[in-house]
Short mmCIF file of C-alpha atoms in Angstrom, two decimals:
data_model
loop_
_atom_site.label_atom_id
_atom_site.label_comp_id
_atom_site.label_asym_id
_atom_site.label_seq_id
_atom_site.Cartn_x
_atom_site.Cartn_y
_atom_site.Cartn_z
CA ASP A 20 -11.24 39.49 37.41
CA GLY A 21 -12.10 36.03 38.71
CA GLY A 22 -9.49 33.36 38.72
CA ILE A 23 -7.03 31.18 40.57
CA THR A 24 -3.77 32.44 41.96
CA GLN A 25 -0.82 30.35 43.02
CA SER A 26 2.23 31.66 44.76
CA PRO A 27 5.08 31.72 44.45
CA LYS A 28 5.77 30.94 40.78
CA TYR A 29 9.18 29.44 41.61
CA LEU A 30 10.19 27.91 44.93
CA PHE A 31 13.51 26.47 46.05
CA ARG A 32 13.98 24.38 49.17
CA LYS A 33 16.57 22.21 50.78
CA GLU A 34 15.89 18.51 51.18
CA GLY A 35 14.25 17.67 54.51
CA GLN A 36 12.23 20.88 54.76
CA ASN A 37 8.47 21.05 54.57
CA VAL A 38 7.09 23.64 52.16
CA THR A 39 3.57 25.00 51.68
CA LEU A 40 2.21 26.04 48.29
CA SER A 41 -0.59 28.58 48.19
CA CYS A 42 -3.75 28.36 46.10
CA GLU A 43 -6.56 30.93 46.22
CA GLN A 44 -9.66 31.24 44.05
CA ASN A 45 -12.35 33.93 43.85
CA LEU A 46 -14.66 32.01 41.52
CA ASN A 47 -16.93 30.85 44.35
CA HIS A 48 -16.20 27.24 43.37
CA ASP A 49 -16.89 24.44 45.82
CA ALA A 50 -14.35 21.96 44.43
CA MET A 51 -10.59 22.41 44.41
CA TYR A 52 -7.77 20.13 43.26
CA TRP A 53 -4.01 19.74 43.42
CA TYR A 54 -2.10 18.10 40.57
CA ARG A 55 1.55 17.36 40.04
CA GLN A 56 3.27 17.38 36.64
CA ASP A 57 6.69 15.93 35.88
CA PRO A 58 8.59 16.82 32.69
CA GLY A 59 6.98 15.42 29.54
CA GLN A 60 4.14 13.85 31.50
CA GLY A 61 0.47 14.51 32.05
CA LEU A 62 -0.95 15.75 35.35
CA ARG A 63 -1.50 13.42 38.31
CA LEU A 64 -4.00 14.10 41.09
CA ILE A 65 -2.62 14.61 44.61
CA TYR A 66 -5.66 15.70 46.64
CA TYR A 67 -9.06 17.17 45.99
CA SER A 68 -11.74 18.83 48.08
CA GLN A 69 -15.44 18.93 47.31
CA ILE A 70 -16.38 21.27 50.14
CA VAL A 71 -14.91 23.20 53.06
CA ASN A 72 -13.41 21.04 55.82
CA ASP A 73 -13.44 17.95 53.60
CA PHE A 74 -10.82 16.51 51.26
CA GLN A 75 -9.89 13.19 49.68
CA LYS A 76 -6.64 11.60 48.59
CA GLY A 77 -5.88 11.37 44.92
CA ASP A 78 -3.59 8.94 43.14
CA ILE A 79 -0.30 10.17 44.62
CA ALA A 80 -1.12 11.61 48.06
CA GLU A 81 1.82 10.09 49.97
CA GLY A 82 4.15 12.76 51.31
CA TYR A 83 1.61 15.57 50.88
CA SER A 84 -0.99 17.17 53.11
CA VAL A 85 -3.76 19.71 52.54
CA SER A 86 -6.33 21.74 54.44
CA ARG A 87 -9.58 23.41 53.40
CA GLU A 88 -10.58 25.83 56.14
CA LYS A 89 -12.00 28.40 53.74
CA LYS A 90 -13.84 28.02 50.46
CA GLU A 91 -11.33 30.25 48.69
CA SER A 92 -8.15 28.57 49.86
CA PHE A 93 -6.63 25.09 49.45
CA PRO A 94 -2.95 25.10 50.50
CA LEU A 95 -0.72 22.10 49.79
CA THR A 96 2.17 21.12 52.06
CA VAL A 97 4.96 19.07 50.55
CA THR A 98 6.51 17.22 53.47
CA SER A 99 9.98 15.80 53.89
CA ALA A 100 8.42 12.36 53.42
CA GLN A 101 7.82 13.05 49.73
CA LYS A 102 10.71 11.26 48.02
CA ASN A 103 10.77 13.21 44.73
CA PRO A 104 9.22 16.62 45.44
CA THR A 105 10.78 18.52 42.53
CA ALA A 106 7.91 19.09 40.08
CA PHE A 107 5.43 21.57 38.64
CA TYR A 108 2.39 21.86 40.95
CA LEU A 109 -0.98 22.96 39.62
CA CYS A 110 -4.09 23.95 41.52
CA ALA A 111 -7.54 23.88 39.94
CA SER A 112 -11.14 24.54 40.87
CA SER A 113 -14.57 23.74 39.51
CA ILE A 114 -18.17 24.51 40.43
CA SER A 115 -18.54 21.01 41.84
CA THR A 116 -17.48 17.44 41.30
CA GLY A 117 -21.06 16.28 40.97
CA THR A 118 -21.10 15.57 37.25
CA GLY A 119 -18.68 15.03 34.41
CA VAL A 120 -19.62 18.32 32.82
CA TYR A 121 -18.04 21.09 34.86
CA GLU A 122 -14.83 22.46 33.48
CA GLN A 123 -11.82 22.95 35.70
CA TYR A 124 -10.00 26.25 35.93
CA PHE A 125 -6.27 26.02 36.55
CA GLY A 126 -3.84 28.37 38.22
CA PRO A 127 -0.48 29.32 36.67
CA GLY A 128 1.39 26.71 38.71
CA THR A 129 4.31 26.66 41.14
CA ARG A 130 7.59 25.13 40.06
CA LEU A 131 9.22 23.57 43.13
CA THR A 132 12.88 22.60 43.14
CA VAL A 133 14.29 20.67 46.09
CA THR A 134 18.05 20.13 46.32
CA ASP B 4 -11.44 4.51 34.00
CA ALA B 5 -11.75 4.55 30.25
CA LYS B 6 -8.50 5.44 28.50
CA THR B 7 -7.74 7.64 25.54
CA THR B 8 -5.10 7.30 22.83
CA GLN B 9 -3.61 10.32 21.08
CA PRO B 10 -0.65 10.81 18.74
CA ASN B 11 2.43 12.09 20.55
CA SER B 12 2.92 15.05 18.24
CA MET B 13 1.50 16.84 15.21
CA GLU B 14 2.58 19.72 13.04
CA SER B 15 0.54 22.35 11.30
CA ASN B 16 1.08 25.46 9.23
CA GLU B 17 -0.21 28.77 10.43
CA GLU B 18 -3.73 29.66 9.26
CA GLU B 19 -4.49 26.10 8.18
CA PRO B 20 -7.04 23.83 9.89
CA VAL B 21 -5.81 21.25 12.37
CA HIS B 22 -7.53 17.97 13.19
CA LEU B 23 -6.39 16.38 16.45
CA PRO B 24 -7.61 12.78 16.81
CA CYS B 25 -8.45 10.85 19.96
CA ASN B 26 -9.43 7.20 20.29
CA HIS B 27 -11.49 6.03 23.24
CA SER B 28 -12.81 2.61 22.33
CA THR B 29 -13.82 1.70 25.91
CA ILE B 30 -15.90 4.83 26.51
CA SER B 31 -19.04 4.27 28.57
CA GLY B 32 -22.44 5.74 27.88
CA THR B 33 -22.12 8.38 30.60
CA ASP B 34 -18.58 9.55 29.78
CA TYR B 35 -18.20 13.09 28.51
CA ILE B 36 -15.30 13.85 26.15
CA HIS B 37 -13.29 16.85 27.31
CA TRP B 38 -10.38 18.63 25.67
CA TYR B 39 -7.89 20.79 27.50
CA ARG B 40 -4.71 22.37 26.27
CA GLN B 41 -1.55 23.43 28.05
CA LEU B 42 0.73 26.15 26.77
CA PRO B 43 4.40 25.93 27.80
CA SER B 44 4.96 26.57 31.51
CA GLN B 45 1.28 27.33 32.13
CA GLY B 46 -1.67 25.53 33.66
CA PRO B 47 -4.07 23.68 31.35
CA GLU B 48 -7.10 25.50 30.01
CA TYR B 49 -10.47 24.09 29.04
CA VAL B 50 -11.14 23.96 25.31
CA ILE B 51 -14.41 22.11 24.72
CA HIS B 52 -16.47 19.12 25.77
CA GLY B 53 -19.27 16.97 24.35
CA LEU B 54 -21.30 13.83 24.93
CA THR B 55 -22.79 12.63 21.63
CA SER B 56 -23.37 15.55 19.28
CA ASN B 57 -20.75 17.68 17.59
CA VAL B 58 -20.00 20.90 19.47
CA ASN B 59 -18.70 24.31 18.47
CA ASN B 60 -17.39 27.19 20.54
CA ARG B 61 -15.20 30.21 19.97
CA MET B 62 -12.01 28.19 20.40
CA ALA B 63 -12.67 24.99 18.46
CA SER B 64 -15.07 22.34 17.21
CA LEU B 65 -15.46 18.82 18.52
CA ALA B 66 -16.52 16.08 16.14
CA ILE B 67 -17.67 12.87 17.84
CA ALA B 68 -17.97 9.61 15.92
CA GLU B 69 -21.40 8.02 15.80
CA ASP B 70 -20.23 5.05 17.90
CA ARG B 71 -18.41 7.50 20.26
CA LYS B 72 -15.22 5.44 20.08
CA SER B 73 -13.27 8.34 18.67
CA SER B 74 -13.39 12.11 18.47
CA THR B 75 -11.55 14.91 16.71
CA LEU B 76 -10.73 18.38 17.96
CA ILE B 77 -10.74 20.84 15.09
CA LEU B 78 -8.91 24.17 15.17
CA HIS B 79 -10.24 25.98 12.13
CA ARG B 80 -7.27 28.29 11.57
CA ALA B 81 -4.17 27.49 13.57
CA THR B 82 -2.18 30.40 14.95
CA LEU B 83 1.23 30.41 16.59
CA ARG B 84 -0.55 30.84 19.93
CA ASP B 85 -2.24 27.46 19.43
CA ALA B 86 1.07 25.64 19.86
CA ALA B 87 0.45 23.58 22.99
CA VAL B 88 -0.11 20.09 24.35
CA TYR B 89 -3.72 19.03 23.77
CA TYR B 90 -5.29 16.51 26.14
CA CYS B 91 -8.34 14.39 25.38
CA ILE B 92 -10.00 13.29 28.62
CA LEU B 93 -13.04 11.20 29.48
CA ARG B 94 -15.10 12.18 32.52
CA GLY B 95 -17.90 10.11 33.98
CA GLY B 96 -21.06 11.38 35.55
CA SER B 97 -19.83 11.72 39.12
CA GLN B 98 -16.12 11.88 38.57
CA GLY B 99 -14.50 15.07 39.74
CA ASN B 100 -10.86 14.88 38.83
CA LEU B 101 -9.38 14.88 35.36
CA ILE B 102 -7.21 11.96 34.29
CA PHE B 103 -4.50 13.26 32.00
CA GLY B 104 -2.50 11.18 29.52
CA LYS B 105 0.54 12.58 27.73
CA GLY B 106 -1.55 14.40 25.13
CA THR B 107 -0.59 15.57 21.64
CA LYS B 108 2.06 18.23 21.28
CA LEU B 109 0.98 20.55 18.47
CA SER B 110 3.62 22.60 16.69
CA VAL B 111 2.53 25.46 14.42
CA LYS B 112 4.88 26.67 11.72
CA PRO B 113 4.72 30.24 10.40
#
C-alpha cells in the first residue's frame, strides 16, 4: 500500500538535545512538507521541498532544519534552538506544488515532548 | 492569502445530513476551495475540492455559492466516524502549502 510513514509515534527528549523526526513516502511524490500543530490549533508550515536537494522555509522555520537527499525521505531535525518544541509534527506529500489542485497526503504524525 | 471563516463547533445526529459552512469573502478568481478533516490524534485527510461548480465524491459534496464568497461541505449521512475537525482552505494556482485555520469541530451524537 502507498502512503506516508512517520516514526516514532511518540518521542520524548530532554531540553537541549537535538532530535530528528523521520518521514518516508512511497507515493512517488515530488513535494513534501512539515507542519507543526499545537493543541486546539490548526497546522503551521515549517519547511517544504518541491524536489530533491531543494527546500524552502515555511512560516515557522526557526529552530528547525531539514534535508532532502532522496525523493522518498524528508527528515526534520528539531534543534535545541527551538524554544517550544513540544508539539504534534505532521509530514505530508503531494504530486507537486505547481497548482492549487493537488491534494496533500498526511502521515500519522509524531508527538514530541521535550522536558 | 485569502482567509476563511468557519464556526468553531457543530453538532449532528447520526444518520442525518450535516452542512458545514465556510465564508471566504476575499477569495480570488484562481483560488480553489479545499476541505480536509482531521480525526483525533491523526493527520488530516483530504475530503474534496472545487473551483466554481458544485462537486460530489464518495465522501461528501461541496456546494459553492455563485459569487464564490462562501461554500458548504455536505455530509449526506453523518456517522460516528465523521466526528472530526473540518478545515476549509483556499489554495491559489501556484501555492503549495495549505494554510490551516482552527476549523470546525463536528460532534456526532448516536
